[in-house]
């Protein structure tokens, strides 16, 4: 298990398992001869991809960032991606029950980021975390509802619409502090309204950067995913992120890294970006 502290906050990574994505789409315009040095592809050209959720215990609140793929994928989608559905088991093994979660933050509404928001309870879809207040950007939800041909496969409305109907999910407009020390900030590129989650305690900061930098292999500013709707903005958002995160030594948390869920992204003596691992405790 990956656990660390940021000031008074305890951070624990819980995985929903791993799934497979086409290596070409995962690395966008980067040629395979370059990306395969960092991630090995299988015989179908797929790479194994992580599903890292982050639990932040502030002492007052338990905040869960991102909820993986969940267990409601259709048979067809399961054929493509698999459906590991391990998140609740891992949380349970660590003594964390769904009732313990006070806040859920989704960085965006792609199915691999909000799948455990809800579960199927006989005929009805209900909140997995019954006491929690959920947060996402309103613009992201508006985009999801419009069901564009380009990316409608990425949006499964039962992951969020039932929560909006009951008022359990709040739609945000831009940056906001969610609880003291935990705030969201929009970094456009992957989608127009994807939000990162910034965690600050005791003068230290961590950031769940989501699909802006999905793994350690994507730290270079030009290494974006083919899924990014606005790849030029992804580059600008990465520059903006590093302009704060590098000098202030933020811990970066990666959604889709199957090995190391977090690292300090720094520049080496040659000015190259490098991901320095965090010593495990
Ligand atoms: Zn995404």
XYZ file of C-alpha atoms and ligand atoms in Angstrom:
282
model
C 0.000 0.000 0.000
C 1.186 3.519 -0.767
C 0.820 5.905 2.131
C 2.490 9.167 3.071
C 1.794 12.376 4.946
C 1.551 15.984 3.850
C 1.685 18.136 6.986
C -1.167 16.930 9.214
C -2.909 15.058 6.394
C -2.515 11.348 5.722
C -2.596 10.308 2.057
C -3.305 6.719 1.006
C -3.563 5.409 -2.540
C -6.223 2.777 -3.171
C -6.239 1.080 -6.554
C -9.292 -0.112 -8.446
C -6.910 -2.515 -10.214
C -5.330 -2.181 -13.639
C -6.835 -2.166 -17.113
C -5.566 -2.071 -20.662
C -5.397 0.812 -23.099
C -4.015 0.880 -26.615
C -0.419 2.102 -26.312
C -0.793 4.369 -29.336
C -3.744 6.276 -27.894
C -2.084 6.423 -24.477
C 0.905 8.297 -25.943
C -0.794 10.352 -28.671
C 1.645 11.631 -31.303
C 4.713 10.081 -29.651
C 6.206 7.287 -31.824
C 6.189 3.779 -30.392
C 9.991 3.518 -30.651
C 10.106 6.219 -27.982
C 7.266 5.272 -25.637
C 7.994 1.551 -25.575
C 11.227 2.312 -23.740
C 9.050 3.501 -20.861
C 6.065 1.143 -21.026
C 5.951 -2.300 -22.561
C 3.090 -3.167 -24.899
C 1.520 -6.629 -25.112
C 0.917 -8.566 -28.360
C -2.187 -6.449 -29.020
C -0.195 -3.223 -28.518
C -1.951 -2.597 -25.202
C -0.311 -1.155 -22.096
C -1.267 -1.951 -18.514
C -2.713 1.119 -16.878
C -3.386 1.918 -13.212
C -6.532 3.251 -11.557
C -5.295 5.149 -8.519
C -7.748 6.765 -6.125
C -6.421 8.915 -3.318
C -7.877 9.043 0.181
C -6.940 12.130 2.171
C -7.606 12.016 5.892
C -7.462 15.576 7.178
C -8.265 14.632 10.770
C -11.752 16.108 10.359
C -12.821 14.747 7.007
C -12.114 11.774 4.775
C -11.836 12.939 1.191
C -11.742 10.403 -1.651
C -10.379 11.637 -4.959
C -11.530 9.637 -7.986
C -13.398 6.332 -7.922
C -11.913 4.138 -10.685
C -13.933 2.104 -13.200
C -16.372 0.556 -10.737
C -18.493 -2.503 -11.452
C -21.190 -1.310 -13.863
C -19.439 -1.613 -17.241
C -21.369 -3.297 -20.018
C -20.183 -6.637 -21.370
C -18.910 -4.935 -24.506
C -16.895 -2.350 -22.573
C -15.550 -5.068 -20.278
C -14.249 -6.907 -23.343
C -12.233 -3.844 -24.330
C -10.997 -2.675 -20.979
C -11.567 -5.395 -18.405
C -13.339 -4.503 -15.169
C -11.063 -5.082 -12.193
C -13.457 -3.490 -9.655
C -11.022 -3.764 -6.740
C -11.379 -0.370 -5.047
C -13.880 -1.245 -2.321
C -12.020 -4.466 -1.485
C -8.748 -2.580 -1.013
C -10.445 0.064 1.106
C -12.182 -2.602 3.168
C -8.888 -4.430 3.770
C -7.487 -1.171 5.171
C -10.512 -0.696 7.427
C -12.155 2.056 5.360
C -15.907 1.616 4.876
C -18.063 3.495 2.327
C -19.760 5.218 5.278
C -16.438 6.704 6.350
C -16.163 8.882 3.245
C -17.325 12.488 3.713
C -16.335 13.967 0.354
C -15.786 12.502 -3.131
C -14.061 14.618 -5.776
C -14.095 13.582 -9.451
C -11.504 15.360 -11.600
C -13.734 14.714 -14.622
C -16.462 12.255 -15.600
C -14.727 9.750 -17.896
C -15.869 6.264 -16.915
C -12.450 5.284 -15.548
C -12.533 8.144 -13.028
C -16.002 7.992 -11.485
C -17.144 4.359 -11.827
C -17.526 3.652 -8.112
C -19.470 6.868 -7.548
C -22.551 4.669 -7.750
C -23.523 1.010 -7.516
C -26.469 -0.965 -8.761
C -28.771 -1.821 -5.848
C -31.171 -4.392 -7.332
C -33.016 -2.155 -9.837
C -31.759 1.249 -8.729
C -28.434 3.013 -9.092
C -27.455 4.502 -5.727
C -24.493 6.316 -4.195
C -21.664 3.983 -3.167
C -20.686 6.452 -0.462
C -24.045 7.273 1.100
C -22.901 10.052 3.437
C -20.584 11.751 0.967
C -20.992 15.013 -0.869
C -19.638 14.650 -4.415
C -17.968 17.406 -6.475
C -17.224 17.893 -10.174
C -17.075 20.871 -12.531
C -20.406 21.901 -14.037
C -18.777 22.410 -17.468
C -17.578 18.802 -17.439
C -21.083 17.552 -16.719
C -22.563 19.774 -19.433
C -20.068 18.349 -21.926
C -20.872 14.795 -20.815
C -24.613 15.329 -21.307
C -24.193 16.607 -24.832
C -22.868 13.186 -25.909
C -20.468 14.259 -28.639
C -19.619 11.578 -31.212
C -15.912 12.132 -30.429
C -16.037 10.980 -26.823
C -19.503 9.830 -25.797
C -18.113 6.332 -25.185
C -16.166 7.835 -22.267
C -19.284 9.001 -20.412
C -21.677 6.696 -18.559
C -24.448 8.843 -17.119
C -25.398 6.459 -14.303
C -22.048 7.305 -12.698
C -23.222 10.849 -11.972
C -26.784 11.711 -13.049
C -28.461 9.849 -10.157
C -26.289 11.865 -7.727
C -27.137 15.156 -9.395
C -30.843 14.282 -9.284
C -30.701 13.729 -5.527
C -28.544 16.805 -4.932
C -25.704 14.685 -3.587
C -23.328 15.888 -6.307
C -22.482 19.568 -6.418
C -21.492 21.187 -9.705
C -18.645 23.676 -9.397
C -17.782 26.664 -11.539
C -13.998 26.997 -11.477
C -11.534 26.836 -8.610
C -12.875 26.264 -5.098
C -11.723 25.234 -1.677
C -13.700 22.092 -0.841
C -12.547 21.713 2.773
C -9.739 23.587 4.527
C -6.497 22.516 2.823
C -8.131 20.785 -0.148
C -9.057 22.764 -3.235
C -9.718 22.180 -6.922
C -8.236 24.026 -9.871
C -9.197 23.629 -13.525
C -6.416 22.556 -15.901
C -7.895 22.401 -19.414
C -6.547 20.113 -22.121
C -7.640 16.536 -21.509
C -11.149 17.950 -21.305
C -12.075 21.633 -21.143
C -13.040 21.458 -17.458
C -10.809 18.780 -15.916
C -9.900 19.791 -12.388
C -6.826 18.867 -10.371
C -7.018 18.553 -6.591
C -4.482 20.481 -4.538
C -3.779 19.297 -1.008
C -1.981 21.617 1.386
C -1.035 21.156 5.012
C 1.885 22.320 7.128
C 3.374 24.339 4.249
C 3.607 21.257 2.064
C 1.569 20.527 -1.038
C 0.522 17.543 -3.114
C -1.531 17.588 -6.288
C -3.718 14.878 -7.787
C -3.060 16.003 -11.343
C -5.328 13.441 -13.031
C -5.124 13.038 -16.818
C -2.965 16.114 -17.323
C -0.006 13.854 -16.378
C -1.466 10.333 -16.194
C 1.803 8.467 -15.436
C 5.496 9.095 -14.834
C 6.003 8.338 -18.543
C 3.934 11.443 -19.429
C 5.876 14.111 -17.529
C 7.395 15.696 -20.661
C 5.204 18.597 -21.753
C 4.685 17.191 -25.272
C 3.816 13.637 -24.142
C 0.026 13.900 -24.101
C -2.641 11.283 -24.753
C -4.634 10.943 -27.983
C -7.736 11.172 -25.774
C -6.930 14.827 -25.004
C -9.596 16.987 -26.630
C -7.376 20.076 -26.603
C -3.754 18.904 -26.913
C -2.313 22.399 -27.310
C -3.978 23.391 -24.035
C -2.601 20.259 -22.366
C 0.888 21.598 -23.074
C 0.031 25.039 -21.702
C -1.572 23.526 -18.596
C 1.482 21.353 -17.957
C 3.738 24.401 -18.208
C 1.509 26.259 -15.771
C 1.477 23.311 -13.381
C 5.260 22.884 -13.392
C 5.797 26.621 -12.926
C 4.330 26.180 -9.435
C 4.864 22.524 -8.602
C 8.603 22.364 -9.312
C 9.787 25.412 -7.323
C 7.364 24.618 -4.484
C 8.257 20.885 -4.482
C 4.706 19.546 -4.770
C 4.172 15.801 -4.620
C 2.459 14.833 -7.900
C -0.106 12.023 -7.769
C -0.636 10.072 -11.015
C -4.035 8.560 -11.825
C -2.948 5.896 -14.280
C 0.566 4.876 -13.237
C 0.438 1.121 -12.547
C 3.716 1.124 -10.571
C 4.387 4.333 -8.644
C 1.318 6.451 -7.922
C 3.314 9.530 -6.951
C 6.629 11.305 -7.406
C 8.352 14.661 -7.182
C 8.698 15.979 -10.727
C 11.923 17.997 -10.910
C 14.425 19.247 -13.453
C 17.823 17.549 -13.513
C 21.133 19.331 -14.154
C 20.467 19.220 -17.924
C 17.017 20.752 -17.481
C 15.226 17.474 -18.282
C 12.091 16.645 -16.332
C 12.560 13.655 -14.033
C 10.183 11.900 -11.622
C 11.890 11.329 -8.279
C 10.246 8.480 -6.409
C 8.975 8.910 -2.887
C 10.572 6.659 -0.284
C 7.916 4.207 0.893
C 6.939 4.212 4.563
Zn -9.986 10.987 -18.844
